[in-house]
C-alpha atoms as one frame of an Amber mdcrd trajectory, in Angstrom:
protein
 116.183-196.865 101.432 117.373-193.868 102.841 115.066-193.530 105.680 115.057
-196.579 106.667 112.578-199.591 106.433 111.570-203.099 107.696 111.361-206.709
 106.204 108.114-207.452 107.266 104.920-205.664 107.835 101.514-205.889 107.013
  99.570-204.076 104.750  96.612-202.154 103.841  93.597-203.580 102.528  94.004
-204.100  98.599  97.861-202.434  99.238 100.045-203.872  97.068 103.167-205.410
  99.302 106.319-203.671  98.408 109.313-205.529  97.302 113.162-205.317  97.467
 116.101-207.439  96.447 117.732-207.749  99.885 121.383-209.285 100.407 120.976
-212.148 103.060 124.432-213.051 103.190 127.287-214.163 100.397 125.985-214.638
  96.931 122.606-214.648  98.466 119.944-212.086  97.233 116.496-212.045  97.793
 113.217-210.447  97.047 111.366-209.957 100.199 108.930-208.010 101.616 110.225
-204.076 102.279 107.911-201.613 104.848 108.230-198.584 104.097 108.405-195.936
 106.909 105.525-192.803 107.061 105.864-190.177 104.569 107.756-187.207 106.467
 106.556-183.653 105.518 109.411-183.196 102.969 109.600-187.136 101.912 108.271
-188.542  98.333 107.455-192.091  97.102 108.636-193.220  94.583 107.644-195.679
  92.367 111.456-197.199  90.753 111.733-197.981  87.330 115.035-197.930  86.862
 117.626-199.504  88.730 121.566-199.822  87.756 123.985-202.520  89.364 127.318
-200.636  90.073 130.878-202.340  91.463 129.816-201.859  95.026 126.881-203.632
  94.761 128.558-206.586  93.452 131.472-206.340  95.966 128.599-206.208  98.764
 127.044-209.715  97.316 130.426-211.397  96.629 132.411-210.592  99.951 129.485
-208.579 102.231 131.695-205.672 102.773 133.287-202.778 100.245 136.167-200.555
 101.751 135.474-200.165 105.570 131.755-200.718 104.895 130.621-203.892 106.101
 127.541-205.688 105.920 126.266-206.968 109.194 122.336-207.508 109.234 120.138
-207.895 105.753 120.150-205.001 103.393 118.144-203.807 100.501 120.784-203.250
  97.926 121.140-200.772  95.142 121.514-197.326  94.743 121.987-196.224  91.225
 118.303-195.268  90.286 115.161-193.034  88.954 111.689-193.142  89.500 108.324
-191.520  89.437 106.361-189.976  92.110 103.337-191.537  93.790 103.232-189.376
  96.461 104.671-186.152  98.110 104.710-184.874 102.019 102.405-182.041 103.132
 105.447-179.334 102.576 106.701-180.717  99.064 105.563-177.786  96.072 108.128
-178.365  94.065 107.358-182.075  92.993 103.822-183.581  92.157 102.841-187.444
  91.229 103.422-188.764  87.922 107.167-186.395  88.050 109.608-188.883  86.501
 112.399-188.231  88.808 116.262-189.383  89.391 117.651-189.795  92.769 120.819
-188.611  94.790 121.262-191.663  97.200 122.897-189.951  99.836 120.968-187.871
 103.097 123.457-185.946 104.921 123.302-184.330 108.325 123.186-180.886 106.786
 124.595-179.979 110.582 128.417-180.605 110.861 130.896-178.334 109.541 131.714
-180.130 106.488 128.198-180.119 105.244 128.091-175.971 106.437 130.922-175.711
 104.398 129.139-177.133 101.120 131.180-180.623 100.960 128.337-182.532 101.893
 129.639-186.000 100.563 132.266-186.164 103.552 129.686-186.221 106.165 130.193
-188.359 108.858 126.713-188.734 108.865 125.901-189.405 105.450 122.882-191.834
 105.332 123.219-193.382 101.675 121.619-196.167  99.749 122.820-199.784 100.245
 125.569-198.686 102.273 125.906-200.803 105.075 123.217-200.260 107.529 121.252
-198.234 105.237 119.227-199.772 102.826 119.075-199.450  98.701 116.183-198.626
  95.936 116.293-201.906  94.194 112.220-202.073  95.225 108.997-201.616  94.015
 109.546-198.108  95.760 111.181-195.962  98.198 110.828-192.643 100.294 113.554
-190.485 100.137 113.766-186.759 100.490 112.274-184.036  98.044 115.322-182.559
  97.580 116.974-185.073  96.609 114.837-185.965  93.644 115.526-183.889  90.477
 113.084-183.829  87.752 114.215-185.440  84.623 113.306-183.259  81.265 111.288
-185.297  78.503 113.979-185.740  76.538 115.932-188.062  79.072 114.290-191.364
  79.736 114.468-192.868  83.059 117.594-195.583  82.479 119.553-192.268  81.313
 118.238-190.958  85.145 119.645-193.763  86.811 122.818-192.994  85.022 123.261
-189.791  86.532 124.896-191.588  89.792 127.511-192.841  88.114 127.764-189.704
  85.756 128.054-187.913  88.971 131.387-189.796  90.132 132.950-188.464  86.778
 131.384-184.994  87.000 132.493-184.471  90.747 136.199-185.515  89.517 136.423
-183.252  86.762 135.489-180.757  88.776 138.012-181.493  91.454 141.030-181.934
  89.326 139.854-178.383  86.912 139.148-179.524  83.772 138.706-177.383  81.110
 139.768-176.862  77.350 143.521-176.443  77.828 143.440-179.903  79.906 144.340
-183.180  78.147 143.594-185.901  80.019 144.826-189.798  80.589 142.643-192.237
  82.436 143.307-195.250  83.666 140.499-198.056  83.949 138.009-198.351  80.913
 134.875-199.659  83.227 131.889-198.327  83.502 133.613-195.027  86.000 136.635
-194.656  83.774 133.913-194.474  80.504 131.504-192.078  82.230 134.855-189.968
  83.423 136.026-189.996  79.640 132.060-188.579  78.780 132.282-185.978  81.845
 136.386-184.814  80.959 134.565-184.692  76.976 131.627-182.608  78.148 134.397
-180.057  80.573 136.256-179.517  77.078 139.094-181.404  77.396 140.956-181.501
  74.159 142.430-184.540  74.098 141.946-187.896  76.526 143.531-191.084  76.246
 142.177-194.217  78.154 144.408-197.237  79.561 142.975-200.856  80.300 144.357
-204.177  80.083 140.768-205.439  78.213 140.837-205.346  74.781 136.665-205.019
  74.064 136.283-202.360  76.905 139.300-200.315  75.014 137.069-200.520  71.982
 133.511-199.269  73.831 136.249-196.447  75.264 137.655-195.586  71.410 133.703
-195.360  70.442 132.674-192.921  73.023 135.131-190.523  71.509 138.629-191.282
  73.346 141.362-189.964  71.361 143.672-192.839  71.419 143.469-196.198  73.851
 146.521-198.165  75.444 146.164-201.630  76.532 148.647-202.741  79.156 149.445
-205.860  81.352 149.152-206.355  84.770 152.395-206.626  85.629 154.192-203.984
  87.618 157.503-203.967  85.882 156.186-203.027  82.248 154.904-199.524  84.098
 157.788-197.693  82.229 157.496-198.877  78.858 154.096-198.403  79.268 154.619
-194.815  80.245 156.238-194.377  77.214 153.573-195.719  75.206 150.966-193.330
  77.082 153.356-190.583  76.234 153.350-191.474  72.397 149.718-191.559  72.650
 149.253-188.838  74.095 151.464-186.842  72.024 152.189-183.937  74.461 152.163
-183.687  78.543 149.659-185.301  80.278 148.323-182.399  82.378 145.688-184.720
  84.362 145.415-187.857  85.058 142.103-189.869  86.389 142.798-193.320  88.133
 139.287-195.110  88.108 140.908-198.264  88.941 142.796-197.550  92.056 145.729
-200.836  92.139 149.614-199.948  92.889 150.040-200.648  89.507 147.781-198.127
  87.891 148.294-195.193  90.430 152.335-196.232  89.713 151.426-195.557  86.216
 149.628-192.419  86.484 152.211-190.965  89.061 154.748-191.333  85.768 152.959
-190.563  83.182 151.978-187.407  84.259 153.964-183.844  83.584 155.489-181.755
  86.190 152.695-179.397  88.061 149.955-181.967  86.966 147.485-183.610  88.964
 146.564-187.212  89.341 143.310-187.856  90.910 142.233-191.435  92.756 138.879
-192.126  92.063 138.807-195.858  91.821 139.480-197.950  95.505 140.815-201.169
  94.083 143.334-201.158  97.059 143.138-200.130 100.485 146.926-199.426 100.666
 149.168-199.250  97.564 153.390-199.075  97.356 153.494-196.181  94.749 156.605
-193.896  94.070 155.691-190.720  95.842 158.695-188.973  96.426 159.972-188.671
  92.746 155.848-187.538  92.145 156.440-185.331  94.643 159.610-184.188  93.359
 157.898-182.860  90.033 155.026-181.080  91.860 152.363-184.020  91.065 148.903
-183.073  93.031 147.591-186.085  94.576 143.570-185.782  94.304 141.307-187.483
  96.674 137.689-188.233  95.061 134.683-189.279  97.295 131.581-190.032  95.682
 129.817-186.030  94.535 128.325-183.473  95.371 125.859-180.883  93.966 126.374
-182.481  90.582 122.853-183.925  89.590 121.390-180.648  87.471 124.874-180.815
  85.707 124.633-184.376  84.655 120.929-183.794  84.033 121.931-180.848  81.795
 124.732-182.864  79.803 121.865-185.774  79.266 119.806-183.175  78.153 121.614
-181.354  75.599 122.921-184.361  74.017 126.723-183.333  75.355 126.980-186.748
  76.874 125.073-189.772  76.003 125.367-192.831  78.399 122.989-194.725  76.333
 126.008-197.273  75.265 127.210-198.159  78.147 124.236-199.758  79.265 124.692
-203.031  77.680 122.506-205.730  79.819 118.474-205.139  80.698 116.884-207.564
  83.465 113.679-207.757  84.950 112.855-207.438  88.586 112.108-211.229  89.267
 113.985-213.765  91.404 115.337-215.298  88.804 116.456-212.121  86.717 117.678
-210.775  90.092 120.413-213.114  90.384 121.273-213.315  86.631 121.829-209.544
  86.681 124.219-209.891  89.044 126.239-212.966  87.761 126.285-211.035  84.358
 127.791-207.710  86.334 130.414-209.538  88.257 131.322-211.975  85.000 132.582
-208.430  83.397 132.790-210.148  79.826 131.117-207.557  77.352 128.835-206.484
  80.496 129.328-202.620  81.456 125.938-201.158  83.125 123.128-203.707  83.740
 120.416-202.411  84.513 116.919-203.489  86.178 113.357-201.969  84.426 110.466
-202.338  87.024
């Protein structure tokens, strides 16, 4: 909930009670009573309907922190998600109840220089869904800020508007690293970011993409969304050169960019290798904190080292590819759960188990 909330509170007359899945402690989710603040002027409510579990989330229940983020007092989790209106503040025109609607989860300060300067997801500021102290959409509903809901056209259905957050992470990096028809792509990591980076590279007209994992059935979800040709690989740190040569076979030609969605020492290793002289390799995934990579001989070639954080400004995009049928996200949501205790907790056994899971998604 991006503008905040309570546990308990009572309620109106013949008000229903809203509800939220909050994270008590390790392994330990709830559904408890959420208050929701007043509607501010440029605020909407949202009734949630769909809700989508991502890596965070999961890392939040299993360890109660994710990166530097670290969970300290209950939280509402979630933050994948789409909705539709139930109400809108005295100033909102551009929205009206009954708008089926998908959600940017971060509020930033729209004050310090980096948000003047458009780059809005560095704010220090930045007030986002189920990151620690903030809390998440997986409740009946939330307020959040007008313009941060974007109306989803008939064609896309709600679970598709849910999608766009993740969507977004792929969109923001192909934007970053320049993709474009004369790019041909390698990414490493076939999970749920790596697919929806493979559908965004697709969709920015990159010729050719070839996608690395060390899983087998999530190679063959990646060679079904349209991936040119898939390597699997070990884990193990000294098979990073014959496995660049693989990539290179694969690939056919030089690999002008390449995406890590994983983020290890062994898969940034890999991409600082594998790709050509001048190209770029850009770190989306944060598997490690600190990573032993080879730099200097990167370096040495001219390598770009891309930093990715999150989005920005990439909603009406994603919206657009949904839309027009130039991505469909549709497959990788593979597991559908209610929003009971019981189906709470199952969702989110099923999303850490990995197995055949990729997106699992709530319906409320």
């Amino acid at each position: 909930m991006g503008k905040g909330g309570m546990s308990h509170g009572e309620t109106k007359d013949g008000e229903e009670e809203n509800m939220a899945a909050w994270l008590l402690g390790v392994n330990t989710l709830k559904i408890q009573p959420f208050k929701l603040p007043c509607l501010g002027p440029h605020d909407v409510r949202v009734r949630m309907k769909a809700v989508g579990i991502c890596g965070s989330d999961v890392h939040y229940l299993k360890t109660m922190k994710c990166a530097h983020f670290v969970v300290k007092e209950p939280m509402v989790i979630g933050h994948e998600c789409a909705g539709i209106i139930e109400e809108v503040g005295s100033e909102i025109k551009s929205l009206v109840p009954g708008d089926r609607v998908a959600l940017e989860p971060g509020i930033s300060c729209w004050r310090c220089n980096l948000c003047k300067e458009g780059r809005y997801n560095l704010c220090p500021d930045m007030k986002f869904f189920a990151t620690p102290p903030v809390h998440g959409s997986l409740a009946n509903q939330v307020v959040h800020p007008a313009d941060l809901c974007f109306k989803l056209p008939d064609n896309v259905s709600l679970e598709e508007g849910a999608m766009c957050e993740p969507l977004s992470v792929g969109v923001h990096a192909c934007r970053r690293a320049n993709i474009g028809p004369e790019t041909n792509v390698l990414v490493m990591g076939a999970g749920p970011i790596g697919l929806v980076t493979l559908l965004a590279a697709r969709a920015f007209g990159a010729p050719r993409i070839v996608i690395v994992d060390v899983d087998a059935y999530r190679l063959s979800v990646a060679k079904d969304l349209g991936a040119d040709e898939i390597v699997k690989v070990s884990t193990n740190l000294q098979d990073v050169d014959q496995e660049v040569v693989l990539i290179h076979q694969a690939m056919g030609t030089g690999v002008d960019v390449t995406f890590d969605c994983a983020g290890f020492n062994k898969t940034m290793s890999t991409a600082l290798r594998a790709t050509r002289p001048g190209g770029k390799v850009c770190l989306v995934g944060m598997g490690h904190n600190e990573m032993t990579v080879p730099l200097t001989p990167a370096a040495a070639r001219e390598v770009d080292v891309i930093g990715v954080f999150r989005y920005k400004n990439t909603w009406p995009l994603c919206i657009e590819f949904l839309s027009s049928g130039k991505i469909d996200v549709k497959p990788l949501i593979t597991h559908r759960f209610g929003f009971s205790q019981k189906e709470v907790e199952e969702a989110f056994e099923t999303s850490a188990s990995g197995s055949t899971a990729i997106k699992v998604m709530f319906n409320l």
